[in-house]
Amino acid sequence: MEESGKQRYTAIRVLSRDGMAEVELVRDAQTGRYGVRKRAKSTAAAMDALAREARLLAQLCHPQIPRLVEYRPAERCLIMEYMPGETLEQRFLREGPFAPEQIITWGIDLCELLAHLHDAVPAIIYRDLKPGNVIVMEDGRLALIDLGAARRYQKGKQRDTCLLGTCGYAAPELYGGLGQSGPQSDVYSLGAMLYQLWDRTRPHSALAGVLRHATGYGPSDRYPNCAQMKEALMQARGVKNRSASFFLRAAVLFGCVILSLGMLCVRYEEGLRYAQLLAASRKERGEARWALCVQAIQIRPQAKDAYLCLLQAFAEDGCFDEQEERFWKQEVALELEALKQSDGYAAVAYAMGELYWYGYGQNDGQLQIAPEAMKASIPWFQDVLQHAKETTPAYQNAMIYQAIGCFYRDIVLSMRMSDEAGRFRACWEALCAVRQVIEMRPLADVWMRLQLDQLMIDFAMGYLWELRTDGVTKGEVVTVLAEGYERIHALSAQSEQERALKARLLEQEEMVWKTVESTYAQEMEQEVKGG
């Protein structure tokens, strides 16, 4: 009877875990050797990826790629050879960033390794090259691990069936729209990874040129294969060697000048790459655009433009959903600490506050601003108040938004009434002020205007008695609501969502006026009785 994997292999520790699989270091009871066990989640996609990885590993034979020991589909796991060492990610956290000479050496080694995959028939595209998937072995050579995202190249195919890869390293075509992934996709990932590992305070113009070519936006803008990229890296290493004595002599006489020029070179290269990524992002949609924005943010985390570009991408469909919120928190949130040191943070915080306010939860089909969305926006508007100048429109508008958000947080969401006189009038006046802010927006911003009109009408209908008690007169209410309905009638709704909300508001109009009349009529009756 065949021994099960659980009986034969003893788990030592978990090496990694993600949404597709768990990877463990194990010890083989029969041989005493260490191995790596990868166990897939019980989803069809995870098990298909495991089976694909097992087939690829079985067909490969290379000392820098783990050997397949066995595949156990019934147990949803495979056993691979253990490659002792540490990942480039671990090395980077401990020692990095690295000198250009080391980057070039690693680049050449990885070009040879990727070329081995690409030379297979059909070519194997790795697709997920990143520091965490590269092992620095004890002899200094690099090994590739985790072929879970790898696939065979299929001639004539328009795009990949599954869009995989890691944001910040994945080529644009891995997000769809530029054809299927190919050898140039791995060239891009290699260039992006080496750029991230490189200590750019030690400039190397030849290396910068190679990496810039490798990370061209389209596949045709890059090296066609890893062999040509390897040749370019070898030439870059030669340029550095030939000029080393010159730099040594020059450093004695012109050290300060050279250091200044070097820093200018670094800033120029970063600025050029940053501008290229922003320009490319504006041509894309969805996750492809997100990825390019994040790459730009990682290059210049203290510049606001890439953050604002990403928030604009989130807002394109009129909603800010859980996937977008999760992407922001996982890929961008850590970079905000650097942005907070610059003047641009207030603009980003303000844009994020409005994105929560007008977009959060809108994919659930609701046609009004949710109290939960207002509550979620409060911390961002509070950040605006801490970082913006008091004389700026952003500061003044953030005060209004925060006041309304706090009202809904304290009264609506907590399901309790306010014992503070004037609280409802203050919120009503803040809503009127927000409407003036929105009136200054382009006329095309129909959805935002309709949402705000819905909020004002709902507030009036829900708290009309409290408004009356706080001294808001019938004339004030009628004036504000009449202006709102005049605008609603005039607005040209384009999308289905806009037409649905406009229709809903117009259906409520007759009831709104009756409610206002009856509420203030009761006030008059009470005054007569009291008189």
Short mmCIF file of C-alpha atoms in Angstrom, two decimals:
data_model
loop_
_atom_site.label_atom_id
_atom_site.label_comp_id
_atom_site.label_asym_id
_atom_site.label_seq_id
_atom_site.Cartn_x
_atom_site.Cartn_y
_atom_site.Cartn_z
CA MET A 1 0.00 0.00 0.00
CA GLU A 2 1.38 3.40 -0.97
CA GLU A 3 2.42 5.56 1.98
CA SER A 4 0.55 8.86 2.15
CA GLY A 5 2.40 12.16 1.95
CA LYS A 6 1.38 13.04 5.50
CA GLN A 7 3.00 9.85 6.82
CA ARG A 8 6.17 10.09 4.76
CA TYR A 9 6.86 13.85 5.04
CA THR A 10 7.15 15.68 8.35
CA ALA A 11 6.40 19.40 8.25
CA ILE A 12 9.20 21.56 9.66
CA ARG A 13 7.82 25.06 9.12
CA VAL A 14 5.61 27.06 6.78
CA LEU A 15 7.64 28.93 4.17
CA SER A 16 4.83 30.92 2.56
CA ARG A 17 1.09 31.05 2.21
CA ASP A 18 -1.24 32.84 -0.23
CA GLY A 19 -4.72 32.52 -1.69
CA MET A 20 -3.75 29.59 -3.89
CA ALA A 21 -1.49 27.35 -1.81
CA GLU A 22 0.58 26.79 1.32
CA VAL A 23 4.29 25.97 1.02
CA GLU A 24 6.12 24.05 3.77
CA LEU A 25 9.64 22.86 4.44
CA VAL A 26 9.37 19.08 5.06
CA ARG A 27 11.66 16.16 5.88
CA ASP A 28 11.44 12.86 4.03
CA ALA A 29 11.23 10.00 6.55
CA GLN A 30 12.61 7.53 3.97
CA THR A 31 15.70 9.44 2.85
CA GLY A 32 16.17 11.97 5.66
CA ARG A 33 16.40 14.75 3.06
CA TYR A 34 14.65 18.06 3.20
CA GLY A 35 12.08 18.98 0.58
CA VAL A 36 9.37 21.53 -0.11
CA ARG A 37 5.71 20.58 -0.09
CA LYS A 38 3.21 22.77 -1.88
CA ARG A 39 -0.43 22.09 -1.01
CA ALA A 40 -3.14 23.75 -3.12
CA LYS A 41 -6.35 25.23 -1.78
CA SER A 42 -9.47 23.21 -2.57
CA THR A 43 -10.52 25.44 -5.47
CA ALA A 44 -10.52 24.48 -9.13
CA ALA A 45 -8.16 27.33 -10.04
CA ALA A 46 -5.64 26.41 -7.32
CA MET A 47 -5.65 22.71 -8.21
CA ASP A 48 -5.30 23.47 -11.94
CA ALA A 49 -2.32 25.72 -11.18
CA LEU A 50 -0.72 22.97 -9.07
CA ALA A 51 -1.20 20.38 -11.82
CA ARG A 52 0.29 22.78 -14.39
CA GLU A 53 3.29 23.44 -12.16
CA ALA A 54 3.84 19.71 -11.63
CA ARG A 55 3.83 19.08 -15.40
CA LEU A 56 6.32 21.89 -16.02
CA LEU A 57 8.69 20.80 -13.25
CA ALA A 58 8.61 17.20 -14.52
CA GLN A 59 9.76 18.41 -17.95
CA LEU A 60 12.57 20.65 -16.69
CA CYS A 61 16.10 19.67 -15.71
CA HIS A 62 18.30 22.50 -14.50
CA PRO A 63 20.45 22.84 -11.36
CA GLN A 64 18.91 26.25 -10.59
CA ILE A 65 15.28 25.08 -10.80
CA PRO A 66 13.88 22.73 -8.15
CA ARG A 67 13.39 19.13 -9.26
CA LEU A 68 9.95 17.54 -8.91
CA VAL A 69 10.12 14.68 -6.40
CA GLU A 70 6.51 13.55 -6.66
CA TYR A 71 3.04 14.81 -7.41
CA ARG A 72 0.09 13.59 -5.33
CA PRO A 73 -3.12 14.94 -6.95
CA ALA A 74 -5.38 13.09 -4.49
CA GLU A 75 -3.73 15.03 -1.64
CA ARG A 76 -3.59 18.27 -3.69
CA CYS A 77 0.16 18.57 -3.17
CA LEU A 78 3.52 18.18 -4.86
CA ILE A 79 6.97 17.66 -3.36
CA MET A 80 9.93 19.57 -4.76
CA GLU A 81 13.65 19.63 -4.18
CA TYR A 82 14.67 22.06 -1.43
CA MET A 83 16.99 24.86 -2.65
CA PRO A 84 18.90 26.05 0.46
CA GLY A 85 19.66 29.75 0.70
CA GLU A 86 17.74 32.99 1.16
CA THR A 87 15.49 34.89 -1.20
CA LEU A 88 16.55 38.12 -2.84
CA GLU A 89 13.77 39.75 -0.85
CA GLN A 90 15.32 38.56 2.42
CA ARG A 91 18.78 39.62 1.27
CA PHE A 92 17.46 43.04 0.25
CA LEU A 93 15.83 43.61 3.64
CA ARG A 94 19.05 42.60 5.38
CA GLU A 95 21.71 44.25 3.17
CA GLY A 96 20.13 46.12 0.27
CA PRO A 97 20.04 48.07 -1.91
CA PHE A 98 22.92 46.67 -3.96
CA ALA A 99 25.81 48.01 -5.99
CA PRO A 100 25.38 48.17 -9.78
CA GLU A 101 28.11 45.51 -10.24
CA GLN A 102 26.08 43.04 -8.15
CA ILE A 103 22.89 43.93 -10.03
CA ILE A 104 24.59 43.25 -13.35
CA THR A 105 25.95 39.89 -12.14
CA TRP A 106 22.54 38.78 -10.92
CA GLY A 107 20.92 40.07 -14.10
CA ILE A 108 23.22 37.98 -16.29
CA ASP A 109 22.58 34.87 -14.17
CA LEU A 110 18.80 35.33 -14.36
CA CYS A 111 18.90 36.03 -18.10
CA GLU A 112 20.58 32.64 -18.61
CA LEU A 113 18.05 30.95 -16.34
CA LEU A 114 15.02 32.52 -18.01
CA ALA A 115 16.48 31.78 -21.45
CA HIS A 116 16.50 28.08 -20.48
CA LEU A 117 12.73 28.31 -19.91
CA HIS A 118 12.12 30.32 -23.07
CA ASP A 119 14.13 27.85 -25.20
CA ALA A 120 11.72 25.06 -24.31
CA VAL A 121 9.25 24.01 -27.02
CA PRO A 122 6.78 25.60 -26.62
CA ALA A 123 8.43 28.36 -24.59
CA ILE A 124 7.74 28.47 -20.85
CA ILE A 125 6.90 31.97 -19.64
CA TYR A 126 7.66 32.39 -15.94
CA ARG A 127 5.33 35.42 -15.42
CA ASP A 128 5.96 36.03 -11.70
CA LEU A 129 9.57 37.13 -11.37
CA LYS A 130 10.06 39.04 -8.11
CA PRO A 131 12.65 39.07 -5.29
CA GLY A 132 10.61 36.62 -3.18
CA ASN A 133 10.76 33.98 -5.94
CA VAL A 134 14.55 34.05 -6.43
CA ILE A 135 16.86 32.13 -4.09
CA VAL A 136 20.50 33.14 -3.56
CA MET A 137 22.08 29.70 -3.13
CA GLU A 138 25.08 28.92 -0.96
CA ASP A 139 27.45 29.06 -3.96
CA GLY A 140 26.16 32.52 -4.98
CA ARG A 141 24.13 31.35 -7.96
CA LEU A 142 20.46 32.21 -8.23
CA ALA A 143 17.60 29.70 -8.34
CA LEU A 144 14.01 30.20 -9.51
CA ILE A 145 11.27 28.83 -7.29
CA ASP A 146 7.46 28.77 -7.52
CA LEU A 147 6.43 28.08 -11.11
CA GLY A 148 2.77 28.32 -10.13
CA ALA A 149 2.15 31.24 -12.50
CA ALA A 150 4.24 29.84 -15.40
CA ARG A 151 2.57 28.86 -18.67
CA ARG A 152 3.42 27.57 -22.12
CA TYR A 153 3.42 30.14 -24.90
CA GLN A 154 0.65 29.48 -27.44
CA LYS A 155 1.25 30.85 -30.90
CA GLY A 156 -1.60 32.96 -32.23
CA LYS A 157 -3.34 33.41 -28.88
CA GLN A 158 -4.54 36.97 -28.23
CA ARG A 159 -4.23 37.05 -24.42
CA ASP A 160 -3.59 34.90 -21.35
CA THR A 161 -6.51 32.86 -20.01
CA CYS A 162 -5.61 33.79 -16.43
CA LEU A 163 -4.10 37.17 -15.60
CA LEU A 164 -1.39 36.53 -13.02
CA GLY A 165 1.75 38.22 -11.76
CA THR A 166 2.73 40.60 -8.97
CA CYS A 167 1.92 44.29 -9.07
CA GLY A 168 5.09 46.34 -9.47
CA TYR A 169 6.90 43.63 -11.43
CA ALA A 170 4.30 42.25 -13.87
CA ALA A 171 4.43 43.56 -17.44
CA PRO A 172 1.41 45.59 -18.67
CA GLU A 173 0.26 42.78 -20.99
CA LEU A 174 -0.27 40.51 -17.97
CA TYR A 175 -3.25 42.72 -17.15
CA GLY A 176 -4.80 42.27 -20.58
CA GLY A 177 -5.07 44.40 -23.71
CA LEU A 178 -1.57 43.99 -25.19
CA GLY A 179 -1.62 40.34 -26.27
CA GLN A 180 -0.54 37.21 -24.43
CA SER A 181 2.54 37.08 -22.22
CA GLY A 182 5.77 36.06 -23.90
CA PRO A 183 9.55 36.14 -23.32
CA GLN A 184 9.40 39.96 -23.36
CA SER A 185 7.07 39.80 -20.34
CA ASP A 186 9.80 38.12 -18.31
CA VAL A 187 12.30 40.65 -19.68
CA TYR A 188 10.11 43.43 -18.27
CA SER A 189 9.79 41.75 -14.85
CA LEU A 190 13.54 41.19 -14.69
CA GLY A 191 14.22 44.84 -15.52
CA ALA A 192 11.69 46.06 -12.94
CA MET A 193 13.08 43.77 -10.25
CA LEU A 194 16.71 44.73 -10.86
CA TYR A 195 15.73 48.40 -10.79
CA GLN A 196 14.09 47.94 -7.38
CA LEU A 197 17.17 46.16 -5.99
CA TRP A 198 19.71 48.67 -7.34
CA ASP A 199 21.28 51.26 -5.03
CA ARG A 200 20.62 54.25 -7.27
CA THR A 201 22.80 56.55 -5.18
CA ARG A 202 25.59 54.73 -7.08
CA PRO A 203 24.76 55.77 -10.66
CA HIS A 204 25.64 53.62 -13.65
CA SER A 205 24.40 55.10 -16.91
CA ALA A 206 24.94 51.89 -18.91
CA LEU A 207 22.93 49.81 -16.42
CA ALA A 208 20.20 52.47 -16.37
CA GLY A 209 19.99 52.28 -20.17
CA VAL A 210 19.62 48.48 -20.10
CA LEU A 211 16.86 48.56 -17.48
CA ARG A 212 15.03 51.37 -19.23
CA HIS A 213 15.02 49.35 -22.46
CA ALA A 214 13.94 46.18 -20.63
CA THR A 215 10.91 47.91 -19.07
CA GLY A 216 9.49 49.52 -22.20
CA TYR A 217 5.70 49.78 -22.09
CA GLY A 218 4.89 47.47 -25.00
CA PRO A 219 6.57 44.11 -25.75
CA SER A 220 8.05 45.56 -28.96
CA ASP A 221 9.69 48.35 -26.92
CA ARG A 222 11.87 45.86 -24.98
CA TYR A 223 14.66 43.39 -25.70
CA PRO A 224 13.08 40.59 -27.78
CA ASN A 225 14.61 37.90 -25.55
CA CYS A 226 16.80 37.35 -22.52
CA ALA A 227 19.83 36.51 -24.64
CA GLN A 228 19.96 40.07 -25.99
CA MET A 229 19.37 41.53 -22.53
CA LYS A 230 22.23 39.39 -21.20
CA GLU A 231 24.51 40.71 -23.96
CA ALA A 232 23.57 44.30 -23.07
CA LEU A 233 24.29 43.65 -19.37
CA MET A 234 27.71 42.17 -20.23
CA GLN A 235 28.49 45.27 -22.28
CA ALA A 236 27.38 47.44 -19.37
CA ARG A 237 29.75 45.56 -17.07
CA GLY A 238 32.58 46.14 -19.53
CA VAL A 239 31.88 49.87 -19.70
CA LYS A 240 32.06 50.08 -15.92
CA ASN A 241 35.35 48.16 -15.78
CA ARG A 242 37.04 50.27 -18.43
CA SER A 243 36.06 53.52 -16.76
CA ALA A 244 36.78 52.49 -13.18
CA SER A 245 40.29 53.99 -13.08
CA PHE A 246 38.99 57.26 -14.50
CA PHE A 247 36.35 57.56 -11.78
CA LEU A 248 38.96 56.77 -9.12
CA ARG A 249 41.29 59.54 -10.31
CA ALA A 250 38.42 61.98 -10.80
CA ALA A 251 37.10 61.30 -7.31
CA VAL A 252 40.34 62.69 -5.82
CA LEU A 253 39.96 66.07 -7.56
CA PHE A 254 36.26 66.38 -8.25
CA GLY A 255 34.55 64.15 -5.70
CA CYS A 256 31.91 66.66 -4.68
CA VAL A 257 31.15 67.56 -8.30
CA ILE A 258 30.81 63.95 -9.38
CA LEU A 259 28.57 63.13 -6.43
CA SER A 260 26.30 66.03 -7.34
CA LEU A 261 26.17 64.99 -10.98
CA GLY A 262 25.48 61.42 -9.92
CA MET A 263 22.53 62.47 -7.84
CA LEU A 264 21.23 64.56 -10.73
CA CYS A 265 21.55 61.52 -12.99
CA VAL A 266 19.58 59.42 -10.53
CA ARG A 267 16.86 62.02 -10.29
CA TYR A 268 16.76 62.36 -14.07
CA GLU A 269 16.41 58.60 -14.58
CA GLU A 270 13.73 58.35 -11.91
CA GLY A 271 11.86 61.35 -13.29
CA LEU A 272 11.93 59.95 -16.81
CA ARG A 273 10.68 56.55 -15.69
CA TYR A 274 8.02 58.18 -13.50
CA ALA A 275 6.72 60.27 -16.40
CA GLN A 276 6.69 57.25 -18.73
CA LEU A 277 4.62 55.20 -16.27
CA LEU A 278 2.11 58.00 -15.72
CA ALA A 279 1.72 58.55 -19.47
CA ALA A 280 1.25 54.81 -20.03
CA SER A 281 -1.29 54.54 -17.19
CA ARG A 282 -3.56 57.12 -18.81
CA LYS A 283 -3.91 54.84 -21.85
CA GLU A 284 -5.08 51.89 -19.75
CA ARG A 285 -8.16 50.94 -17.76
CA GLY A 286 -8.80 48.79 -14.71
CA GLU A 287 -6.07 46.75 -13.04
CA ALA A 288 -3.54 47.46 -15.79
CA ARG A 289 -3.80 51.16 -14.96
CA TRP A 290 -3.61 50.47 -11.22
CA ALA A 291 -0.37 48.51 -11.65
CA LEU A 292 1.34 51.26 -13.64
CA CYS A 293 0.31 53.86 -11.05
CA VAL A 294 1.76 51.75 -8.24
CA GLN A 295 5.05 51.37 -10.10
CA ALA A 296 5.22 55.15 -10.44
CA ILE A 297 4.38 55.60 -6.74
CA GLN A 298 7.21 53.24 -5.77
CA ILE A 299 9.69 55.31 -7.78
CA ARG A 300 8.59 58.66 -6.30
CA PRO A 301 6.51 58.01 -3.18
CA GLN A 302 6.68 61.71 -2.21
CA ALA A 303 5.06 62.90 -5.47
CA LYS A 304 1.26 63.20 -5.50
CA ASP A 305 0.50 62.77 -9.21
CA ALA A 306 0.62 58.95 -9.33
CA TYR A 307 -1.60 58.67 -6.24
CA LEU A 308 -4.16 61.02 -7.79
CA CYS A 309 -3.99 59.10 -11.07
CA LEU A 310 -4.78 55.87 -9.19
CA LEU A 311 -7.72 57.47 -7.37
CA GLN A 312 -9.06 58.74 -10.69
CA ALA A 313 -8.86 55.17 -12.01
CA PHE A 314 -10.86 53.93 -9.02
CA ALA A 315 -13.51 56.60 -9.62
CA GLU A 316 -13.97 55.89 -13.33
CA ASP A 317 -17.03 53.66 -12.84
CA GLY A 318 -18.62 55.86 -10.17
CA CYS A 319 -17.98 53.48 -7.29
CA PHE A 320 -15.20 52.57 -4.86
CA ASP A 321 -15.57 48.86 -4.14
CA GLU A 322 -13.95 46.37 -1.77
CA GLN A 323 -11.42 45.17 -4.36
CA GLU A 324 -10.21 48.74 -4.96
CA GLU A 325 -10.10 49.48 -1.23
CA ARG A 326 -8.11 46.27 -0.58
CA PHE A 327 -5.69 47.10 -3.42
CA TRP A 328 -5.12 50.57 -1.96
CA LYS A 329 -4.43 49.22 1.53
CA GLN A 330 -2.10 46.44 0.34
CA GLU A 331 -0.15 48.23 -2.39
CA VAL A 332 -0.22 51.93 -1.51
CA ALA A 333 -0.91 52.55 2.18
CA LEU A 334 2.71 52.02 3.27
CA GLU A 335 3.96 54.61 0.76
CA LEU A 336 1.74 57.31 2.30
CA GLU A 337 4.20 57.89 5.15
CA ALA A 338 6.67 59.27 2.61
CA LEU A 339 3.95 61.34 0.94
CA LYS A 340 2.97 62.88 4.29
CA GLN A 341 6.37 64.58 4.36
CA SER A 342 5.47 66.56 1.22
CA ASP A 343 2.96 69.28 0.38
CA GLY A 344 1.04 66.90 -1.89
CA TYR A 345 -0.48 64.76 0.87
CA ALA A 346 -3.40 67.13 1.51
CA ALA A 347 -4.54 66.87 -2.13
CA VAL A 348 -4.40 63.06 -2.03
CA ALA A 349 -6.21 62.88 1.32
CA TYR A 350 -8.92 65.21 0.01
CA ALA A 351 -9.38 63.12 -3.15
CA MET A 352 -9.53 59.94 -1.06
CA GLY A 353 -12.12 61.50 1.25
CA GLU A 354 -14.37 62.43 -1.68
CA LEU A 355 -13.88 58.98 -3.23
CA TYR A 356 -15.18 57.35 -0.05
CA TRP A 357 -17.96 59.94 0.28
CA TYR A 358 -19.40 59.64 -3.24
CA GLY A 359 -18.24 56.18 -4.31
CA TYR A 360 -18.03 53.79 -1.36
CA GLY A 361 -20.64 51.04 -1.57
CA GLN A 362 -22.14 52.27 -4.85
CA ASN A 363 -21.54 48.88 -6.52
CA ASP A 364 -24.22 47.44 -4.23
CA GLY A 365 -26.87 49.12 -6.38
CA GLN A 366 -27.82 51.83 -3.90
CA LEU A 367 -28.59 55.24 -5.32
CA GLN A 368 -27.61 57.49 -2.43
CA ILE A 369 -24.60 58.37 -0.33
CA ALA A 370 -24.44 55.85 2.51
CA PRO A 371 -23.81 56.97 6.12
CA GLU A 372 -21.08 54.31 6.24
CA ALA A 373 -19.35 56.06 3.34
CA MET A 374 -19.45 59.38 5.16
CA LYS A 375 -18.04 57.76 8.29
CA ALA A 376 -15.19 56.16 6.30
CA SER A 377 -14.31 59.54 4.78
CA ILE A 378 -13.84 61.31 8.13
CA PRO A 379 -10.18 60.28 8.80
CA TRP A 380 -9.15 61.51 5.34
CA PHE A 381 -10.80 64.92 5.76
CA GLN A 382 -9.22 65.16 9.22
CA ASP A 383 -5.83 64.59 7.57
CA VAL A 384 -6.61 67.42 5.15
CA LEU A 385 -7.24 69.72 8.11
CA GLN A 386 -3.85 68.72 9.58
CA HIS A 387 -1.83 69.14 6.37
CA ALA A 388 -3.56 71.82 4.26
CA LYS A 389 -3.29 75.57 4.77
CA GLU A 390 -6.35 77.13 6.36
CA THR A 391 -6.79 79.57 3.49
CA THR A 392 -7.10 76.84 0.83
CA PRO A 393 -10.44 75.61 -0.58
CA ALA A 394 -9.42 72.04 0.32
CA TYR A 395 -9.18 72.97 4.01
CA GLN A 396 -12.49 74.84 4.03
CA ASN A 397 -14.34 72.11 2.14
CA ALA A 398 -12.85 69.39 4.34
CA MET A 399 -14.26 71.15 7.41
CA ILE A 400 -17.74 70.98 5.87
CA TYR A 401 -17.45 67.34 4.82
CA GLN A 402 -16.10 66.37 8.24
CA ALA A 403 -18.97 68.12 10.03
CA ILE A 404 -21.58 66.25 8.00
CA GLY A 405 -19.74 62.96 8.36
CA CYS A 406 -19.48 63.35 12.12
CA PHE A 407 -23.21 64.12 12.32
CA TYR A 408 -24.12 60.90 10.52
CA ARG A 409 -21.56 58.93 12.52
CA ASP A 410 -22.81 60.22 15.87
CA ILE A 411 -26.56 60.31 15.20
CA VAL A 412 -27.59 58.18 12.23
CA LEU A 413 -25.22 55.23 12.60
CA SER A 414 -25.46 55.15 16.39
CA MET A 415 -29.29 55.28 16.17
CA ARG A 416 -29.54 57.95 18.87
CA MET A 417 -30.89 61.45 18.85
CA SER A 418 -28.82 64.52 19.58
CA ASP A 419 -29.41 66.43 22.80
CA GLU A 420 -27.31 69.32 21.49
CA ALA A 421 -29.45 72.27 20.41
CA GLY A 422 -28.78 73.42 16.86
CA ARG A 423 -27.02 70.20 15.76
CA PHE A 424 -29.55 69.49 12.97
CA ARG A 425 -29.48 73.07 11.71
CA ALA A 426 -25.66 72.96 11.64
CA CYS A 427 -25.71 69.81 9.53
CA TRP A 428 -28.34 71.32 7.19
CA GLU A 429 -26.18 74.42 6.68
CA ALA A 430 -23.13 72.22 6.07
CA LEU A 431 -25.07 70.33 3.38
CA CYS A 432 -26.00 73.62 1.75
CA ALA A 433 -22.31 74.61 1.80
CA VAL A 434 -21.31 71.31 0.18
CA ARG A 435 -23.86 71.94 -2.55
CA GLN A 436 -22.17 75.27 -3.28
CA VAL A 437 -18.84 73.43 -3.51
CA ILE A 438 -20.27 70.92 -5.98
CA GLU A 439 -21.90 73.71 -8.00
CA MET A 440 -18.39 74.87 -8.83
CA ARG A 441 -17.60 71.48 -10.42
CA PRO A 442 -17.97 70.86 -14.19
CA LEU A 443 -21.54 70.47 -15.39
CA ALA A 444 -20.71 67.00 -16.65
CA ASP A 445 -20.37 65.76 -13.04
CA VAL A 446 -24.04 64.71 -13.03
CA TRP A 447 -23.77 61.69 -10.74
CA MET A 448 -22.16 63.63 -7.90
CA ARG A 449 -24.81 66.36 -8.13
CA LEU A 450 -27.68 63.88 -8.11
CA GLN A 451 -26.21 62.08 -5.11
CA LEU A 452 -25.92 65.31 -3.14
CA ASP A 453 -29.50 66.30 -4.03
CA GLN A 454 -30.64 62.87 -2.84
CA LEU A 455 -28.74 63.37 0.43
CA MET A 456 -30.31 66.77 1.05
CA ILE A 457 -33.82 65.55 0.28
CA ASP A 458 -33.41 62.46 2.47
CA PHE A 459 -32.04 64.60 5.30
CA ALA A 460 -34.93 67.05 5.05
CA MET A 461 -37.52 64.29 4.99
CA GLY A 462 -35.89 62.33 7.80
CA TYR A 463 -35.27 65.26 10.16
CA LEU A 464 -37.81 67.89 9.12
CA TRP A 465 -39.33 68.08 12.59
CA GLU A 466 -35.86 68.44 14.17
CA LEU A 467 -34.96 71.14 11.64
CA ARG A 468 -38.11 73.01 12.51
CA THR A 469 -37.27 72.68 16.23
CA ASP A 470 -33.75 74.03 15.53
CA GLY A 471 -35.28 77.15 13.97
CA VAL A 472 -35.02 76.31 10.25
CA THR A 473 -38.04 78.06 8.72
CA LYS A 474 -40.37 76.68 6.11
CA GLY A 475 -39.15 79.33 3.69
CA GLU A 476 -35.53 78.20 4.07
CA VAL A 477 -36.43 74.56 3.49
CA VAL A 478 -38.64 75.35 0.50
CA THR A 479 -35.96 77.56 -1.10
CA VAL A 480 -33.24 74.90 -0.82
CA LEU A 481 -35.46 72.03 -2.02
CA ALA A 482 -36.94 74.10 -4.87
CA GLU A 483 -33.45 74.96 -6.14
CA GLY A 484 -32.56 71.28 -5.89
CA TYR A 485 -35.56 70.12 -7.89
CA GLU A 486 -35.03 72.84 -10.48
CA ARG A 487 -31.50 71.51 -10.97
CA ILE A 488 -32.66 67.87 -11.06
CA HIS A 489 -35.17 68.65 -13.83
CA ALA A 490 -32.46 70.43 -15.83
CA LEU A 491 -29.72 67.80 -15.45
CA SER A 492 -29.13 65.54 -18.46
CA ALA A 493 -28.65 62.02 -17.10
CA GLN A 494 -26.50 59.87 -19.41
CA SER A 495 -25.80 56.58 -17.67
CA GLU A 496 -28.41 54.05 -16.57
CA GLN A 497 -27.40 54.73 -12.96
CA GLU A 498 -27.93 58.48 -13.37
CA ARG A 499 -31.30 58.01 -15.09
CA ALA A 500 -32.49 55.67 -12.31
CA LEU A 501 -31.55 58.12 -9.55
CA LYS A 502 -33.08 61.09 -11.38
CA ALA A 503 -36.33 59.17 -11.89
CA ARG A 504 -36.40 58.20 -8.24
CA LEU A 505 -35.95 61.79 -7.09
CA LEU A 506 -38.67 63.08 -9.39
CA GLU A 507 -41.08 60.38 -8.20
CA GLN A 508 -40.58 61.63 -4.64
CA GLU A 509 -41.20 65.30 -5.46
CA GLU A 510 -44.93 65.43 -4.76
CA MET A 511 -44.49 63.56 -1.47
CA VAL A 512 -41.67 65.90 -0.44
CA TRP A 513 -43.82 69.01 -0.81
CA LYS A 514 -46.74 67.40 1.04
CA THR A 515 -44.42 66.46 3.92
CA VAL A 516 -43.07 70.00 4.19
CA GLU A 517 -46.60 71.46 4.16
CA SER A 518 -47.96 69.04 6.79
CA THR A 519 -44.97 69.42 9.14
CA TYR A 520 -45.05 73.21 9.19
CA ALA A 521 -48.86 73.19 9.27
CA GLN A 522 -48.61 71.32 12.57
CA GLU A 523 -46.32 74.09 13.79
CA MET A 524 -48.92 76.71 12.95
CA GLU A 525 -51.65 74.71 14.69
CA GLN A 526 -49.54 74.46 17.83
CA GLU A 527 -48.86 78.20 17.75
CA VAL A 528 -52.59 78.93 17.42
CA LYS A 529 -53.41 76.62 20.32
CA GLY A 530 -50.63 78.12 22.38
CA GLY A 531 -51.94 81.64 21.59
#
